[in-house]
Short mmCIF file of C-alpha atoms and ligand atoms in Angstrom, two decimals:
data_model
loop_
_atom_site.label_atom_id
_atom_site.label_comp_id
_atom_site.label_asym_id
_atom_site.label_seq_id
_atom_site.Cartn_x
_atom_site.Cartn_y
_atom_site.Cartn_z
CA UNK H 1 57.43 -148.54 -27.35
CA UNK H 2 57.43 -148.62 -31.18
CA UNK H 3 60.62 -146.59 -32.05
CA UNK H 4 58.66 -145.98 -35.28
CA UNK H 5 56.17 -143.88 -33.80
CA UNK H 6 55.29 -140.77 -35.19
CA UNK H 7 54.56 -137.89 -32.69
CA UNK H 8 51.42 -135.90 -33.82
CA UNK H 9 51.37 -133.64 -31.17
CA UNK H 10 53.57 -130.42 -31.24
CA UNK H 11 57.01 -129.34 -29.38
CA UNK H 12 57.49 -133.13 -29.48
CA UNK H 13 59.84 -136.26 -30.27
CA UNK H 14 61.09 -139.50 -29.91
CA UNK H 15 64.71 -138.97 -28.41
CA UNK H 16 67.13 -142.40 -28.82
CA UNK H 17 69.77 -143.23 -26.44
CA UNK H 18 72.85 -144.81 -27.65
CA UNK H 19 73.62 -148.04 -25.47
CA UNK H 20 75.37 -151.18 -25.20
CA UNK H 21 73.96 -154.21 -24.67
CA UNK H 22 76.32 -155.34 -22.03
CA UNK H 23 74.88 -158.53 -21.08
CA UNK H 24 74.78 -161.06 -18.96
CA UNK H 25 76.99 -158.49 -17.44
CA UNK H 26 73.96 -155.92 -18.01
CA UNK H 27 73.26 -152.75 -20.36
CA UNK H 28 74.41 -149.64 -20.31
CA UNK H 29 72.52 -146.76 -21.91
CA UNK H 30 73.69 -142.80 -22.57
CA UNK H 31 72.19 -139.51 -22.91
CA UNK H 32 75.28 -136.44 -24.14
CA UNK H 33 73.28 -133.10 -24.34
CA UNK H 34 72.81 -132.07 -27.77
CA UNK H 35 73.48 -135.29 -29.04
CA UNK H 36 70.78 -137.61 -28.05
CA UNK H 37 69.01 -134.92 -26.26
CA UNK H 38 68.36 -131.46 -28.21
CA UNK H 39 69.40 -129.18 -25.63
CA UNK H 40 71.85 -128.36 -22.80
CA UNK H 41 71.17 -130.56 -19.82
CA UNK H 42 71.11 -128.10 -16.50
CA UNK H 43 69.09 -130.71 -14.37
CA UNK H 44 68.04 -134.09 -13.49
CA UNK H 45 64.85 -135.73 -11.77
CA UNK H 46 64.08 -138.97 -11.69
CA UNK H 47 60.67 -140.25 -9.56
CA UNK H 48 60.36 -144.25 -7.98
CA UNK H 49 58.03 -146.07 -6.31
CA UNK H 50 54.97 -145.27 -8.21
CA UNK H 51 53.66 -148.74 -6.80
CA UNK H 52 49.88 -147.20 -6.11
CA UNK H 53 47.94 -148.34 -9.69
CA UNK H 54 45.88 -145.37 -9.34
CA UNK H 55 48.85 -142.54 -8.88
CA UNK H 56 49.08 -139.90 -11.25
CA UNK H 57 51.58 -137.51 -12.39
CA UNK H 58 52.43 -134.34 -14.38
CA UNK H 59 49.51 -132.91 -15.50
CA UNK H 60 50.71 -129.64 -16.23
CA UNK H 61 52.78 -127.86 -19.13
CA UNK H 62 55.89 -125.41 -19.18
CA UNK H 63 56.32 -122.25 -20.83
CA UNK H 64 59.80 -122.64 -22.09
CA UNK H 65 61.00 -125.72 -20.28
CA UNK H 66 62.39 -128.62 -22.82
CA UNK H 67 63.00 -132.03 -21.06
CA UNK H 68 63.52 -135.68 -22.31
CA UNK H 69 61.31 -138.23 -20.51
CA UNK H 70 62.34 -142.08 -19.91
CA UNK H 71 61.04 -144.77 -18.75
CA UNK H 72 64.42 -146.48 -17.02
CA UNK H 73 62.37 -149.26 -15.79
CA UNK H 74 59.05 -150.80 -16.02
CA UNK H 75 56.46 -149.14 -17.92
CA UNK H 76 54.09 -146.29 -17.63
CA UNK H 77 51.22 -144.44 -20.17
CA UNK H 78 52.63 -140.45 -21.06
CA UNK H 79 49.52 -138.80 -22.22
CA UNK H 80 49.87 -135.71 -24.23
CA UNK H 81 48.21 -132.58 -25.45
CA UNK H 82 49.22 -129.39 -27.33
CA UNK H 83 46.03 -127.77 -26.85
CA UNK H 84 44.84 -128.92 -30.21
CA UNK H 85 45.98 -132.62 -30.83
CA UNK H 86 46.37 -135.59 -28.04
CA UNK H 87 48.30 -139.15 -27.98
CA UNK H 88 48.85 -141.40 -25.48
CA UNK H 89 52.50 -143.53 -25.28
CA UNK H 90 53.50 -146.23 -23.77
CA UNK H 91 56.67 -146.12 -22.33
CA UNK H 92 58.66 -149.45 -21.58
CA UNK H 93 62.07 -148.77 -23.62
CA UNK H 94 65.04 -146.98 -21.47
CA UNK H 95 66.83 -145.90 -24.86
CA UNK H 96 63.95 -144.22 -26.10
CA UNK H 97 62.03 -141.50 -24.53
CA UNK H 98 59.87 -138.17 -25.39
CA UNK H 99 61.09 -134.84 -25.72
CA UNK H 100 58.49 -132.16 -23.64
CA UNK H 101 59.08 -129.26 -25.35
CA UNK H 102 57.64 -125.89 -24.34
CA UNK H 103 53.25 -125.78 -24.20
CA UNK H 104 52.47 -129.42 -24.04
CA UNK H 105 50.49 -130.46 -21.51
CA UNK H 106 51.37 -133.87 -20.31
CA UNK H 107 50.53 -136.57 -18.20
CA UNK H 108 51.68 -139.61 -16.64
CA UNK H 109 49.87 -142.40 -15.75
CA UNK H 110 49.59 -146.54 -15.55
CA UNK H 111 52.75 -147.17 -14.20
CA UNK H 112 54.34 -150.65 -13.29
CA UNK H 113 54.91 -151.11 -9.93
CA UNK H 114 58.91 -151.29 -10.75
CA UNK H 115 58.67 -147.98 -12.56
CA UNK H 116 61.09 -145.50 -12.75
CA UNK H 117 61.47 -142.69 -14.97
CA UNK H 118 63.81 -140.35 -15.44
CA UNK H 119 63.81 -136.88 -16.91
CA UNK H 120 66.41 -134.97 -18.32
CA UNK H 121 65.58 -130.98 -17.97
CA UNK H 122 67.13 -127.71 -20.30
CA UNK H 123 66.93 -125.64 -17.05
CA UNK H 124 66.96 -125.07 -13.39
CA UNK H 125 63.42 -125.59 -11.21
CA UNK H 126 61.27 -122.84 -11.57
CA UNK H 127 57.72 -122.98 -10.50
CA UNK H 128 56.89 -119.81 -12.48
CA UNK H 129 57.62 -121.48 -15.68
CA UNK H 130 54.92 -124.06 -14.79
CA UNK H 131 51.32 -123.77 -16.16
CA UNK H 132 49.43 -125.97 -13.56
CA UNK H 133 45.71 -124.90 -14.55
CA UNK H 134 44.25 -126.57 -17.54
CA UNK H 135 41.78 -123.72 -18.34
CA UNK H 136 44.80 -121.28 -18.78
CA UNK H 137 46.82 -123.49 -21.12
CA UNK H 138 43.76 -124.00 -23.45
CA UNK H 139 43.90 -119.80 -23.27
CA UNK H 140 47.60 -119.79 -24.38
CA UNK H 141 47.45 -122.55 -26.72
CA UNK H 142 44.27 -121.51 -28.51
CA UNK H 143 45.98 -117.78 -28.62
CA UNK H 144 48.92 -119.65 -30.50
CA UNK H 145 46.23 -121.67 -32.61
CA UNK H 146 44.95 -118.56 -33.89
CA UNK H 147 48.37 -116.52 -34.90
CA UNK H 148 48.90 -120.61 -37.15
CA UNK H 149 45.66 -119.67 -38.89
CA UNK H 150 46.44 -116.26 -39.95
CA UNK H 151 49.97 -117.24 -40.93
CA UNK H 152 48.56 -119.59 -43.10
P1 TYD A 201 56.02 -131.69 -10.32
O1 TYD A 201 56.91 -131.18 -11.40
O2 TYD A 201 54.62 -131.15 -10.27
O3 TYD A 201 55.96 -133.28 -10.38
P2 TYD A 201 55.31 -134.26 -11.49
O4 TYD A 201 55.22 -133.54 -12.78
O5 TYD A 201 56.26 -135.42 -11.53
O6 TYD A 201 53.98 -134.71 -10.99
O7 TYD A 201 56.75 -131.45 -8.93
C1 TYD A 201 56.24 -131.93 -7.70
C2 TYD A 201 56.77 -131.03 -6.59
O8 TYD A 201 58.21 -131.10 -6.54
C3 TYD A 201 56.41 -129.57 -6.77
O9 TYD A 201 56.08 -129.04 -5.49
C4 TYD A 201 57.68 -128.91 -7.25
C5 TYD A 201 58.77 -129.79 -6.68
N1 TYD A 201 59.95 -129.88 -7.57
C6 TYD A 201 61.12 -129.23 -7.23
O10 TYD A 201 61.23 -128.57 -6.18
N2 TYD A 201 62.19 -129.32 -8.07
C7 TYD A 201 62.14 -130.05 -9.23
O11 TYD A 201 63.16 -130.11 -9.99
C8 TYD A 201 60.92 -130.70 -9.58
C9 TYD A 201 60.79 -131.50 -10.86
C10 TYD A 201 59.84 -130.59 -8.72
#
């Protein structure tokens, strides 16, 4: 991943993990809430063999949610959407990831069969924060397009 990258799409970022490269005696990378991650960390996932080329995750967006995405090893494509703009990133870099903020509809797809991402959430599960139906984002996010326009 090109830690130059600019992030077009909204509620977005490129989030940097401080590390030390350890080696041959390996490296070791680290994530302190509200330092390399802009929030509070209250949970962590982290999802492995993803060895089927054709699996896909994601595909939905969160209503307040904020989470920091990595890819710890391999690789894997994040594809994103804000309802207005899209971009596609490779991820292949464990010290630098993508902050989800809240209304981004994201995607993850392509992954290396040694893949395995981690994600660093602001709060607890809860499915009710989860918009799973694409048709209903576009609704919310083309609300929130319209209230940019008039405060324009
Ligand atoms: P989901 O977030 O849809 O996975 P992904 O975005 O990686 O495709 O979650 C898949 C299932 O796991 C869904 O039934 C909810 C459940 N789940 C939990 O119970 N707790 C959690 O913290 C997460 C992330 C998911």
């Amino acid at each position: 991943m090109n830690k130059k990258l600019k992030l077009r799409v909204r509620n977005s970022g490129l989030l940097d993990l401080k590390f030390f490269k350890d080696l041959p005696d390996g490296n070791l990378f680290i994530a302190e809430a509200r330092q390399h991650v802009p929030f509070d960390i209250k949970r962590v996932y982290f999802i492995n063999t993803l060895a089927n080329p054709k699996a896909v995750r994601g595909k939905h967006a969160h209503r307040q949610l904020q989470q920091g995405i990595f890819c710890i090893n391999g690789s894997f494509t994040l594809h994103l959407d804000d309802g207005r703009a899209k971009q596609r990133v490779l991820l292949n870099d464990p010290s630098c990831g993508v902050l989800l903020g809240p209304m981004l509809w994201h995607t993850m797809s392509s992954f290396s069969y040694d893949c395995v991402i981690l994600v660093l959430a602001s709060a607890g599960f809860d499915e009710a924060d989860y918009i799973r139906d694409y048709d209903e984002f576009r609704t919310l996010t083309r609300g929130s397009r319209s209230n940019d326009k008039r405060k324009r």
